[in-house]
Amino acid sequence: MDQDNNSEDESVGPSEDDAHPRFPLGLSDSEAVEVLWQMRAQRRQDNPDLPDTVTQLCTPEGSMVYLVGTAHFSDSSKKDVATTIRAVQPDVVVVELCQYRVSMLKMDEKTLLKEAKDINLEKVQQAIKQNGVMSGLMQILLLKVSAHITEQLGMAPGGEFREAFKEAGKVPFCKFHLGDRPIPVTFKRAIAALSLWQKARLAWGLCFLSDPISKEDVEKCKQKDLLEQTMSEMIGEFPALHRTIVAERDIYLTHTLRQAARCVEAPPNAQKVPAVVVGVVGMGHVPGIEKNWDKELNIHEIMSVAPPSRFGWVLRTVLKGAVLGALGYACYRAGGGVGRALLALPAVQSLLENLRRPPA
C-alpha cells in the first residue's frame, strides 16, 4: 500500500496555529507544492526529543530512519508512534504489515476486537485456500494465540499501525509503505522447515494455549511485546521456526526500510536530498534490523517457497476421501436416484477430479 498525501486538513505540528495554514491567492501548482514542502521542513524538528523506544539508523547517503519499537497490545506504543511522526515529519512511514493484513488499518477497534475473537469455519477455509492445508491450519492456530491475548486484554492488536496510518495522512507528501514479507510466504517457509513430529508438537501447544494474562502482564505490555514474547516462548524449541518467523522477517524489514530511505526529490528543481523515514515494527524485530542494517542482504533466498510436499498431498487426499466417504454414505441412505443427482453436481465433480489429481 502506497499512500501519497499532498494536502493538509489537520494540524500535525507542535502548535494549534498551524492547524489551518493560509496560502496566498493565485499560486500555481508548483508554487503550492514548494510552499507545502517548506512548511513541512519548518515543522520538522532538528533534534527531536523522542521516546526511548525509538532507534535511529542512518544510510550512507545521509537519510535518517527513526525505528519505533512497539508492543502490539499497548496504548503507550500508539503514543510513541504519533509523537515520532509529528516530530520528524517523515517522507515515508513503513509499518510491519503486508498486503494480506492491510485490512486492520481500515477497521475500527470494536470491529477488530470482534474479528480477532471470531475464528470460524469460513476463516479456516479461506486460510487453507490461500496458504495450503498445513500452512493454513498453522495460520489459524497462530491467530488463536493472538485471539487469546485479545480476549484476555480486551484490546485489539495493531493499534500502533492504525495510528501510523492516521498520522502519515496528516504529513504533506508522506508515503505509507507496507514493509513486511507476505504472510503466505512466511507460513509456507515455516511449515517446510519443520519435521512432521515438530509440526504435531507445535500444533498441540497452540491448540491448548489457555493461560490467563494477569494485570501485571498487561502493565508489562508497555515495555515488552506480549504477543512476540508468547510466540517466542512457544517456538523456542524450534530453531528453524524462529529463523523463518523472526530472523528472516528481520532481513526483509531491513530491506524495505533501506528501500524507503532512498533520497527524495525536493522542489522546485527535483534536487536529490536525504530522506526521513519512520519505521513502526514490533520491538522484537529491532535488534535484528540493527544487526542487518549495514549487511548485504539476499532477499530472493528468503522469498522462495518449496513446492507442495508429498505429505501435504496425502493429507489433502485423506481429508477429501473422508468427505467423499460421507457423501457416499449419504447417497446410499438417500437412495439411487438421489445419489446419482448428488454425484452429478459440479461441486462434487470438482471434488472427485481433485481427488484423482496427483501432486505436482
mmCIF file of C-alpha atoms in Angstrom:
data_model
loop_
_atom_site.group_PDB
_atom_site.id
_atom_site.type_symbol
_atom_site.label_atom_id
_atom_site.label_comp_id
_atom_site.label_asym_id
_atom_site.label_seq_id
_atom_site.Cartn_x
_atom_site.Cartn_y
_atom_site.Cartn_z
ATOM 1 C CA MET A 1 0.000 0.000 0.000
ATOM 2 C CA ASP A 2 1.423 3.363 -1.005
ATOM 3 C CA GLN A 3 -0.340 6.500 0.134
ATOM 4 C CA ASP A 4 0.651 9.934 -1.160
ATOM 5 C CA ASN A 5 -0.695 12.961 0.633
ATOM 6 C CA ASN A 6 -0.300 16.398 -0.934
ATOM 7 C CA SER A 7 -2.969 18.275 1.010
ATOM 8 C CA GLU A 8 -3.332 19.360 4.594
ATOM 9 C CA ASP A 9 -6.576 19.395 6.555
ATOM 10 C CA GLU A 10 -5.473 18.908 10.154
ATOM 11 C CA SER A 11 -2.707 20.102 12.413
ATOM 12 C CA VAL A 12 0.396 17.925 12.585
ATOM 13 C CA GLY A 13 2.787 20.441 14.064
ATOM 14 C CA PRO A 14 3.511 21.269 17.650
ATOM 15 C CA SER A 15 1.060 24.192 17.853
ATOM 16 C CA GLU A 16 -2.585 24.849 17.077
ATOM 17 C CA ASP A 17 -1.645 27.890 14.942
ATOM 18 C CA ASP A 18 -0.562 25.556 12.138
ATOM 19 C CA ALA A 19 -3.879 23.698 12.033
ATOM 20 C CA HIS A 20 -5.288 25.631 9.036
ATOM 21 C CA PRO A 21 -2.452 27.298 7.117
ATOM 22 C CA ARG A 22 -3.387 30.145 4.794
ATOM 23 C CA PHE A 23 -1.932 30.241 1.292
ATOM 24 C CA PRO A 24 -1.531 33.353 -0.848
ATOM 25 C CA LEU A 25 -4.130 33.555 -3.610
ATOM 26 C CA GLY A 26 -3.186 32.800 -7.188
ATOM 27 C CA LEU A 27 -0.430 30.267 -6.513
ATOM 28 C CA SER A 28 0.413 27.842 -9.306
ATOM 29 C CA ASP A 29 0.561 24.106 -8.594
ATOM 30 C CA SER A 30 4.358 24.119 -8.480
ATOM 31 C CA GLU A 31 4.390 27.109 -6.143
ATOM 32 C CA ALA A 32 1.840 25.457 -3.819
ATOM 33 C CA VAL A 33 3.957 22.313 -3.728
ATOM 34 C CA GLU A 34 7.015 24.353 -2.790
ATOM 35 C CA VAL A 35 5.112 26.169 -0.022
ATOM 36 C CA LEU A 36 3.904 22.869 1.460
ATOM 37 C CA TRP A 37 7.423 21.428 1.240
ATOM 38 C CA GLN A 38 8.873 24.412 3.096
ATOM 39 C CA MET A 39 6.085 24.262 5.684
ATOM 40 C CA ARG A 40 6.908 20.625 6.438
ATOM 41 C CA ALA A 41 10.612 21.477 6.654
ATOM 42 C CA GLN A 42 9.830 24.171 9.241
ATOM 43 C CA ARG A 43 7.776 21.729 11.325
ATOM 44 C CA ARG A 44 10.482 19.080 11.194
ATOM 45 C CA GLN A 45 12.464 19.256 14.429
ATOM 46 C CA ASP A 46 16.259 19.155 14.090
ATOM 47 C CA ASN A 47 16.942 17.475 17.441
ATOM 48 C CA PRO A 48 13.597 15.945 18.425
ATOM 49 C CA ASP A 49 13.016 14.669 21.940
ATOM 50 C CA LEU A 50 11.855 11.159 21.039
ATOM 51 C CA PRO A 51 10.624 8.241 23.210
ATOM 52 C CA ASP A 52 13.112 5.663 24.497
ATOM 53 C CA THR A 53 11.547 3.095 22.146
ATOM 54 C CA VAL A 54 12.971 4.916 19.091
ATOM 55 C CA THR A 55 16.235 3.764 17.482
ATOM 56 C CA GLN A 56 17.964 5.985 14.911
ATOM 57 C CA LEU A 57 19.632 4.492 11.845
ATOM 58 C CA CYS A 58 21.460 6.284 9.033
ATOM 59 C CA THR A 59 22.189 5.419 5.395
ATOM 60 C CA PRO A 60 25.437 6.239 3.534
ATOM 61 C CA GLU A 61 23.525 8.993 1.664
ATOM 62 C CA GLY A 62 22.561 10.654 4.953
ATOM 63 C CA SER A 63 18.925 9.562 5.119
ATOM 64 C CA MET A 64 17.593 9.084 8.651
ATOM 65 C CA VAL A 65 15.398 6.180 9.773
ATOM 66 C CA TYR A 66 13.585 6.500 13.095
ATOM 67 C CA LEU A 67 12.672 2.948 14.106
ATOM 68 C CA VAL A 68 9.852 2.811 16.658
ATOM 69 C CA GLY A 69 9.852 -0.499 18.567
ATOM 70 C CA THR A 70 6.277 -1.248 19.632
ATOM 71 C CA ALA A 71 4.184 -3.704 21.614
ATOM 72 C CA HIS A 72 1.209 -4.822 19.551
ATOM 73 C CA PHE A 73 -1.134 -4.595 22.558
ATOM 74 C CA SER A 74 -0.151 -1.261 24.087
ATOM 75 C CA ASP A 75 -1.594 2.250 24.161
ATOM 76 C CA SER A 76 1.872 3.575 25.026
ATOM 77 C CA SER A 77 3.163 2.371 21.667
ATOM 78 C CA LYS A 78 0.432 4.308 19.851
ATOM 79 C CA LYS A 79 1.535 7.490 21.620
ATOM 80 C CA ASP A 80 5.192 6.813 20.754
ATOM 81 C CA VAL A 81 4.311 6.429 17.073
ATOM 82 C CA ALA A 82 2.266 9.641 16.983
ATOM 83 C CA THR A 83 4.938 11.616 18.833
ATOM 84 C CA THR A 84 7.684 10.449 16.459
ATOM 85 C CA ILE A 85 5.790 11.136 13.221
ATOM 86 C CA ARG A 86 4.710 14.591 14.386
ATOM 87 C CA ALA A 87 8.267 15.484 15.428
ATOM 88 C CA VAL A 88 10.214 14.321 12.353
ATOM 89 C CA GLN A 89 7.562 14.920 9.608
ATOM 90 C CA PRO A 90 8.760 11.947 7.518
ATOM 91 C CA ASP A 91 8.866 11.399 3.780
ATOM 92 C CA VAL A 92 7.885 7.757 4.270
ATOM 93 C CA VAL A 93 6.250 5.705 7.024
ATOM 94 C CA VAL A 94 6.927 1.944 6.915
ATOM 95 C CA VAL A 95 4.891 -0.498 9.029
ATOM 96 C CA GLU A 96 5.297 -4.171 9.873
ATOM 97 C CA LEU A 97 2.325 -5.267 7.753
ATOM 98 C CA CYS A 98 1.874 -6.941 4.372
ATOM 99 C CA GLN A 99 -0.954 -6.699 1.835
ATOM 100 C CA TYR A 100 -2.696 -9.707 3.429
ATOM 101 C CA ARG A 101 -3.089 -7.866 6.743
ATOM 102 C CA VAL A 102 -3.801 -4.359 5.480
ATOM 103 C CA SER A 103 -7.493 -4.626 6.424
ATOM 104 C CA MET A 104 -6.637 -3.873 10.070
ATOM 105 C CA LEU A 105 -5.765 -0.316 9.029
ATOM 106 C CA LYS A 106 -9.326 0.389 7.935
ATOM 107 C CA MET A 107 -11.304 -1.328 10.692
ATOM 108 C CA ASP A 108 -12.283 0.375 13.914
ATOM 109 C CA GLU A 109 -11.188 -1.053 17.276
ATOM 110 C CA LYS A 110 -14.595 -2.598 18.026
ATOM 111 C CA THR A 111 -14.758 -4.453 14.701
ATOM 112 C CA LEU A 112 -11.178 -5.692 15.046
ATOM 113 C CA LEU A 113 -11.848 -6.945 18.559
ATOM 114 C CA LYS A 114 -14.823 -8.931 17.283
ATOM 115 C CA GLU A 115 -12.901 -10.287 14.296
ATOM 116 C CA ALA A 116 -9.928 -11.369 16.423
ATOM 117 C CA LYS A 117 -12.186 -13.371 18.749
ATOM 118 C CA ASP A 118 -14.270 -14.919 15.980
ATOM 119 C CA ILE A 119 -12.322 -17.739 14.332
ATOM 120 C CA ASN A 120 -14.977 -19.612 12.340
ATOM 121 C CA LEU A 121 -15.138 -22.244 9.605
ATOM 122 C CA GLU A 122 -15.121 -19.613 6.868
ATOM 123 C CA LYS A 123 -11.799 -18.209 8.116
ATOM 124 C CA VAL A 124 -10.333 -21.720 8.276
ATOM 125 C CA GLN A 125 -11.409 -22.420 4.682
ATOM 126 C CA GLN A 126 -10.027 -19.095 3.485
ATOM 127 C CA ALA A 127 -6.670 -19.700 5.182
ATOM 128 C CA ILE A 128 -6.391 -23.181 3.664
ATOM 129 C CA LYS A 129 -7.346 -21.908 0.207
ATOM 130 C CA GLN A 130 -4.790 -19.106 0.419
ATOM 131 C CA ASN A 131 -1.872 -20.982 2.013
ATOM 132 C CA GLY A 132 -2.490 -24.703 1.548
ATOM 133 C CA VAL A 133 -3.636 -27.233 4.149
ATOM 134 C CA MET A 134 -0.703 -27.314 6.564
ATOM 135 C CA SER A 135 0.242 -23.618 6.344
ATOM 136 C CA GLY A 136 -3.412 -22.593 6.507
ATOM 137 C CA LEU A 137 -4.089 -24.632 9.634
ATOM 138 C CA MET A 138 -0.927 -23.288 11.252
ATOM 139 C CA GLN A 139 -2.026 -19.736 10.447
ATOM 140 C CA ILE A 140 -5.355 -20.387 12.176
ATOM 141 C CA LEU A 141 -3.577 -21.786 15.229
ATOM 142 C CA LEU A 142 -1.354 -18.696 15.425
ATOM 143 C CA LEU A 143 -4.425 -16.494 15.081
ATOM 144 C CA LYS A 144 -5.779 -18.379 18.084
ATOM 145 C CA VAL A 145 -2.764 -17.174 20.088
ATOM 146 C CA SER A 146 -3.488 -13.581 19.101
ATOM 147 C CA ALA A 147 -7.210 -14.056 19.824
ATOM 148 C CA HIS A 148 -6.390 -15.458 23.288
ATOM 149 C CA ILE A 149 -4.355 -12.347 24.154
ATOM 150 C CA THR A 150 -7.037 -10.120 22.619
ATOM 151 C CA GLU A 151 -9.730 -11.709 24.752
ATOM 152 C CA GLN A 152 -7.646 -11.507 27.927
ATOM 153 C CA LEU A 153 -6.644 -7.855 27.443
ATOM 154 C CA GLY A 154 -9.884 -6.639 25.858
ATOM 155 C CA MET A 155 -7.786 -4.795 23.269
ATOM 156 C CA ALA A 156 -7.328 -5.426 19.539
ATOM 157 C CA PRO A 157 -3.790 -5.731 18.088
ATOM 158 C CA GLY A 158 -2.250 -3.313 15.590
ATOM 159 C CA GLY A 159 -3.276 -0.016 17.208
ATOM 160 C CA GLU A 160 0.178 1.413 16.532
ATOM 161 C CA PHE A 161 -0.159 0.673 12.804
ATOM 162 C CA ARG A 162 -3.539 2.394 12.620
ATOM 163 C CA GLU A 163 -2.044 5.355 14.471
ATOM 164 C CA ALA A 164 0.851 5.468 11.994
ATOM 165 C CA PHE A 165 -1.583 5.376 9.060
ATOM 166 C CA LYS A 166 -3.624 8.227 10.536
ATOM 167 C CA GLU A 167 -0.610 10.410 11.351
ATOM 168 C CA ALA A 168 1.068 9.789 7.979
ATOM 169 C CA GLY A 169 -2.059 11.125 6.308
ATOM 170 C CA LYS A 170 -1.523 14.459 8.059
ATOM 171 C CA VAL A 171 2.030 14.984 6.775
ATOM 172 C CA PRO A 172 2.377 16.629 3.332
ATOM 173 C CA PHE A 173 3.903 14.330 0.671
ATOM 174 C CA CYS A 174 4.277 11.447 3.141
ATOM 175 C CA LYS A 175 4.114 7.974 1.620
ATOM 176 C CA PHE A 176 2.873 4.913 3.525
ATOM 177 C CA HIS A 177 4.588 1.592 2.824
ATOM 178 C CA LEU A 178 3.775 -1.974 3.879
ATOM 179 C CA GLY A 179 7.151 -3.359 4.899
ATOM 180 C CA ASP A 180 6.601 -6.975 5.974
ATOM 181 C CA ARG A 181 7.072 -10.153 3.949
ATOM 182 C CA PRO A 182 3.781 -11.584 2.606
ATOM 183 C CA ILE A 183 2.341 -13.826 5.286
ATOM 184 C CA PRO A 184 1.705 -16.823 2.943
ATOM 185 C CA VAL A 185 5.445 -16.927 2.181
ATOM 186 C CA THR A 186 6.300 -16.819 5.893
ATOM 187 C CA PHE A 187 3.915 -19.619 6.832
ATOM 188 C CA LYS A 188 4.871 -21.864 3.903
ATOM 189 C CA ARG A 189 8.568 -21.482 4.668
ATOM 190 C CA ALA A 190 7.905 -22.057 8.382
ATOM 191 C CA ILE A 191 5.979 -25.274 7.767
ATOM 192 C CA ALA A 192 8.564 -26.527 5.267
ATOM 193 C CA ALA A 193 11.294 -26.034 7.903
ATOM 194 C CA LEU A 194 9.625 -28.388 10.429
ATOM 195 C CA SER A 195 9.557 -32.158 10.571
ATOM 196 C CA LEU A 196 6.223 -33.975 10.882
ATOM 197 C CA TRP A 197 6.843 -34.555 14.609
ATOM 198 C CA GLN A 198 7.704 -30.886 15.172
ATOM 199 C CA LYS A 199 4.536 -29.815 13.353
ATOM 200 C CA ALA A 200 2.474 -32.059 15.598
ATOM 201 C CA ARG A 201 4.138 -30.761 18.779
ATOM 202 C CA LEU A 202 3.716 -27.135 17.770
ATOM 203 C CA ALA A 203 0.064 -27.634 16.820
ATOM 204 C CA TRP A 204 -0.584 -29.323 20.172
ATOM 205 C CA GLY A 205 0.955 -26.408 22.087
ATOM 206 C CA LEU A 206 -1.035 -23.847 20.105
ATOM 207 C CA CYS A 207 -4.302 -25.749 20.465
ATOM 208 C CA PHE A 208 -4.091 -25.872 24.248
ATOM 209 C CA LEU A 209 -2.934 -22.325 24.931
ATOM 210 C CA SER A 210 -5.192 -21.087 27.719
ATOM 211 C CA ASP A 211 -3.016 -19.486 30.394
ATOM 212 C CA PRO A 212 -4.678 -16.381 31.828
ATOM 213 C CA ILE A 213 -2.996 -12.992 31.491
ATOM 214 C CA SER A 214 -2.760 -11.021 34.727
ATOM 215 C CA LYS A 215 -2.935 -7.265 35.276
ATOM 216 C CA GLU A 216 0.821 -7.351 35.814
ATOM 217 C CA ASP A 217 1.231 -8.819 32.322
ATOM 218 C CA VAL A 218 -0.900 -6.029 30.927
ATOM 219 C CA GLU A 219 1.422 -3.463 32.503
ATOM 220 C CA LYS A 220 4.422 -5.292 31.084
ATOM 221 C CA CYS A 221 2.944 -4.739 27.636
ATOM 222 C CA LYS A 222 4.077 -1.130 27.922
ATOM 223 C CA GLN A 223 7.704 -2.239 27.959
ATOM 224 C CA LYS A 224 7.564 -5.565 26.172
ATOM 225 C CA ASP A 225 5.682 -7.054 23.232
ATOM 226 C CA LEU A 226 3.477 -9.670 24.903
ATOM 227 C CA LEU A 227 2.421 -11.267 21.611
ATOM 228 C CA GLU A 228 6.002 -11.711 20.406
ATOM 229 C CA GLN A 229 7.088 -12.866 23.879
ATOM 230 C CA THR A 230 4.339 -15.526 23.900
ATOM 231 C CA MET A 231 5.285 -16.666 20.410
ATOM 232 C CA SER A 232 8.999 -16.732 21.286
ATOM 233 C CA GLU A 233 8.299 -18.957 24.291
ATOM 234 C CA MET A 234 6.239 -21.322 22.150
ATOM 235 C CA ILE A 235 8.679 -21.581 19.246
ATOM 236 C CA GLY A 236 11.808 -21.601 21.388
ATOM 237 C CA GLU A 237 12.120 -25.375 20.936
ATOM 238 C CA PHE A 238 12.051 -24.983 17.150
ATOM 239 C CA PRO A 239 15.100 -23.006 15.916
ATOM 240 C CA ALA A 240 14.008 -23.419 12.288
ATOM 241 C CA LEU A 241 10.661 -21.825 13.094
ATOM 242 C CA HIS A 242 12.325 -18.913 14.862
ATOM 243 C CA ARG A 243 14.528 -18.407 11.810
ATOM 244 C CA THR A 244 11.609 -18.220 9.362
ATOM 245 C CA ILE A 245 9.133 -16.259 11.508
ATOM 246 C CA VAL A 246 11.553 -13.825 13.169
ATOM 247 C CA ALA A 247 15.083 -13.743 11.691
ATOM 248 C CA GLU A 248 14.070 -13.844 8.021
ATOM 249 C CA ARG A 249 11.479 -11.138 8.564
ATOM 250 C CA ASP A 250 14.158 -9.024 10.264
ATOM 251 C CA ILE A 251 16.068 -9.223 6.983
ATOM 252 C CA TYR A 252 13.002 -8.392 4.894
ATOM 253 C CA LEU A 253 12.054 -5.435 7.094
ATOM 254 C CA THR A 254 15.634 -4.133 6.909
ATOM 255 C CA HIS A 255 15.456 -4.343 3.121
ATOM 256 C CA THR A 256 12.151 -2.431 2.867
ATOM 257 C CA LEU A 257 13.350 0.242 5.298
ATOM 258 C CA ARG A 258 16.526 0.779 3.287
ATOM 259 C CA GLN A 259 14.481 0.984 0.082
ATOM 260 C CA ALA A 260 12.207 3.585 1.690
ATOM 261 C CA ALA A 261 15.259 5.598 2.799
ATOM 262 C CA ARG A 262 16.487 6.327 -0.717
ATOM 263 C CA CYS A 263 16.923 10.018 -1.479
ATOM 264 C CA VAL A 264 13.838 12.018 -2.441
ATOM 265 C CA GLU A 265 13.364 14.829 -4.972
ATOM 266 C CA ALA A 266 12.864 18.273 -3.449
ATOM 267 C CA PRO A 267 11.027 21.073 -5.248
ATOM 268 C CA PRO A 268 11.405 23.251 -7.197
ATOM 269 C CA ASN A 269 14.245 21.660 -9.224
ATOM 270 C CA ALA A 270 13.880 17.978 -8.141
ATOM 271 C CA GLN A 271 17.230 18.016 -6.353
ATOM 272 C CA LYS A 272 18.011 14.723 -4.590
ATOM 273 C CA VAL A 273 18.051 15.136 -0.808
ATOM 274 C CA PRO A 274 18.329 12.603 2.066
ATOM 275 C CA ALA A 275 15.002 11.124 3.163
ATOM 276 C CA VAL A 276 13.431 10.934 6.603
ATOM 277 C CA VAL A 277 11.702 7.624 7.368
ATOM 278 C CA VAL A 278 9.714 6.370 10.341
ATOM 279 C CA GLY A 279 9.564 2.586 10.731
ATOM 280 C CA VAL A 280 6.948 1.014 13.004
ATOM 281 C CA VAL A 281 7.802 -2.578 13.967
ATOM 282 C CA GLY A 282 7.396 -4.938 16.896
ATOM 283 C CA MET A 283 10.203 -4.361 19.374
ATOM 284 C CA GLY A 284 11.313 -7.969 18.927
ATOM 285 C CA HIS A 285 12.474 -7.061 15.406
ATOM 286 C CA VAL A 286 14.540 -4.009 16.367
ATOM 287 C CA PRO A 287 17.770 -5.881 17.344
ATOM 288 C CA GLY A 288 17.672 -7.904 14.125
ATOM 289 C CA ILE A 289 17.158 -4.822 11.962
ATOM 290 C CA GLU A 290 20.076 -3.068 13.698
ATOM 291 C CA LYS A 291 22.234 -6.162 13.193
ATOM 292 C CA ASN A 292 21.426 -6.384 9.463
ATOM 293 C CA TRP A 293 21.445 -2.666 8.688
ATOM 294 C CA ASP A 294 24.921 -2.487 7.128
ATOM 295 C CA LYS A 295 24.975 -6.020 5.677
ATOM 296 C CA GLU A 296 24.413 -7.243 2.137
ATOM 297 C CA LEU A 297 21.013 -8.934 2.071
ATOM 298 C CA ASN A 298 19.790 -11.802 -0.105
ATOM 299 C CA ILE A 299 16.042 -11.179 -0.401
ATOM 300 C CA HIS A 300 15.432 -13.752 -3.155
ATOM 301 C CA GLU A 301 16.597 -16.521 -0.823
ATOM 302 C CA ILE A 302 14.018 -15.719 1.862
ATOM 303 C CA MET A 303 11.193 -15.272 -0.674
ATOM 304 C CA SER A 304 11.465 -18.713 -2.263
ATOM 305 C CA VAL A 305 8.819 -21.311 -1.398
ATOM 306 C CA ALA A 306 9.299 -25.050 -1.899
ATOM 307 C CA PRO A 307 6.624 -26.893 -3.942
ATOM 308 C CA PRO A 308 3.908 -28.804 -2.010
ATOM 309 C CA SER A 309 5.250 -31.880 -0.261
ATOM 310 C CA ARG A 310 4.068 -35.457 -0.749
ATOM 311 C CA PHE A 311 2.811 -35.386 2.828
ATOM 312 C CA GLY A 312 0.633 -32.358 2.094
ATOM 313 C CA TRP A 313 -0.889 -34.118 -0.900
ATOM 314 C CA VAL A 314 -1.536 -37.250 1.165
ATOM 315 C CA LEU A 315 -3.198 -35.196 3.906
ATOM 316 C CA ARG A 316 -5.424 -33.414 1.389
ATOM 317 C CA THR A 317 -6.314 -36.768 -0.159
ATOM 318 C CA VAL A 318 -7.255 -38.216 3.242
ATOM 319 C CA LEU A 319 -9.440 -35.209 4.032
ATOM 320 C CA LYS A 320 -11.125 -35.314 0.636
ATOM 321 C CA GLY A 321 -11.523 -39.063 0.963
ATOM 322 C CA ALA A 322 -13.299 -38.605 4.275
ATOM 323 C CA VAL A 323 -15.659 -36.100 2.672
ATOM 324 C CA LEU A 324 -16.235 -38.453 -0.257
ATOM 325 C CA GLY A 325 -16.956 -41.334 2.115
ATOM 326 C CA ALA A 326 -19.512 -39.245 3.956
ATOM 327 C CA LEU A 327 -21.049 -38.259 0.627
ATOM 328 C CA GLY A 328 -21.223 -41.877 -0.498
ATOM 329 C CA TYR A 329 -22.928 -42.902 2.708
ATOM 330 C CA ALA A 330 -25.413 -40.059 2.279
ATOM 331 C CA CYS A 331 -26.151 -41.232 -1.267
ATOM 332 C CA TYR A 332 -26.638 -44.775 -0.026
ATOM 333 C CA ARG A 333 -29.099 -43.627 2.635
ATOM 334 C CA ALA A 334 -30.945 -41.335 0.236
ATOM 335 C CA GLY A 335 -31.434 -43.922 -2.499
ATOM 336 C CA GLY A 336 -30.073 -44.493 -6.002
ATOM 337 C CA GLY A 337 -31.836 -41.637 -7.805
ATOM 338 C CA VAL A 338 -30.920 -39.010 -5.265
ATOM 339 C CA GLY A 339 -27.390 -40.373 -5.109
ATOM 340 C CA ARG A 340 -26.877 -40.027 -8.865
ATOM 341 C CA ALA A 341 -28.247 -36.477 -8.713
ATOM 342 C CA LEU A 342 -25.798 -35.555 -5.954
ATOM 343 C CA LEU A 343 -22.859 -37.064 -7.824
ATOM 344 C CA ALA A 344 -23.800 -35.014 -10.899
ATOM 345 C CA LEU A 345 -23.410 -31.712 -9.016
ATOM 346 C CA PRO A 346 -20.465 -29.547 -10.271
ATOM 347 C CA ALA A 347 -19.012 -29.187 -6.751
ATOM 348 C CA VAL A 348 -18.967 -32.978 -6.287
ATOM 349 C CA GLN A 349 -17.443 -33.490 -9.748
ATOM 350 C CA SER A 350 -14.708 -30.964 -8.865
ATOM 351 C CA LEU A 351 -14.008 -32.793 -5.611
ATOM 352 C CA LEU A 352 -13.666 -36.120 -7.434
ATOM 353 C CA GLU A 353 -11.352 -34.573 -10.023
ATOM 354 C CA ASN A 354 -9.099 -33.059 -7.338
ATOM 355 C CA LEU A 355 -9.016 -36.374 -5.536
ATOM 356 C CA ARG A 356 -7.713 -38.124 -8.645
ATOM 357 C CA ARG A 357 -5.122 -35.451 -9.402
ATOM 358 C CA PRO A 358 -1.553 -36.440 -8.355
ATOM 359 C CA PRO A 359 0.776 -33.972 -6.597
ATOM 360 C CA ALA A 360 2.711 -31.555 -8.757
#
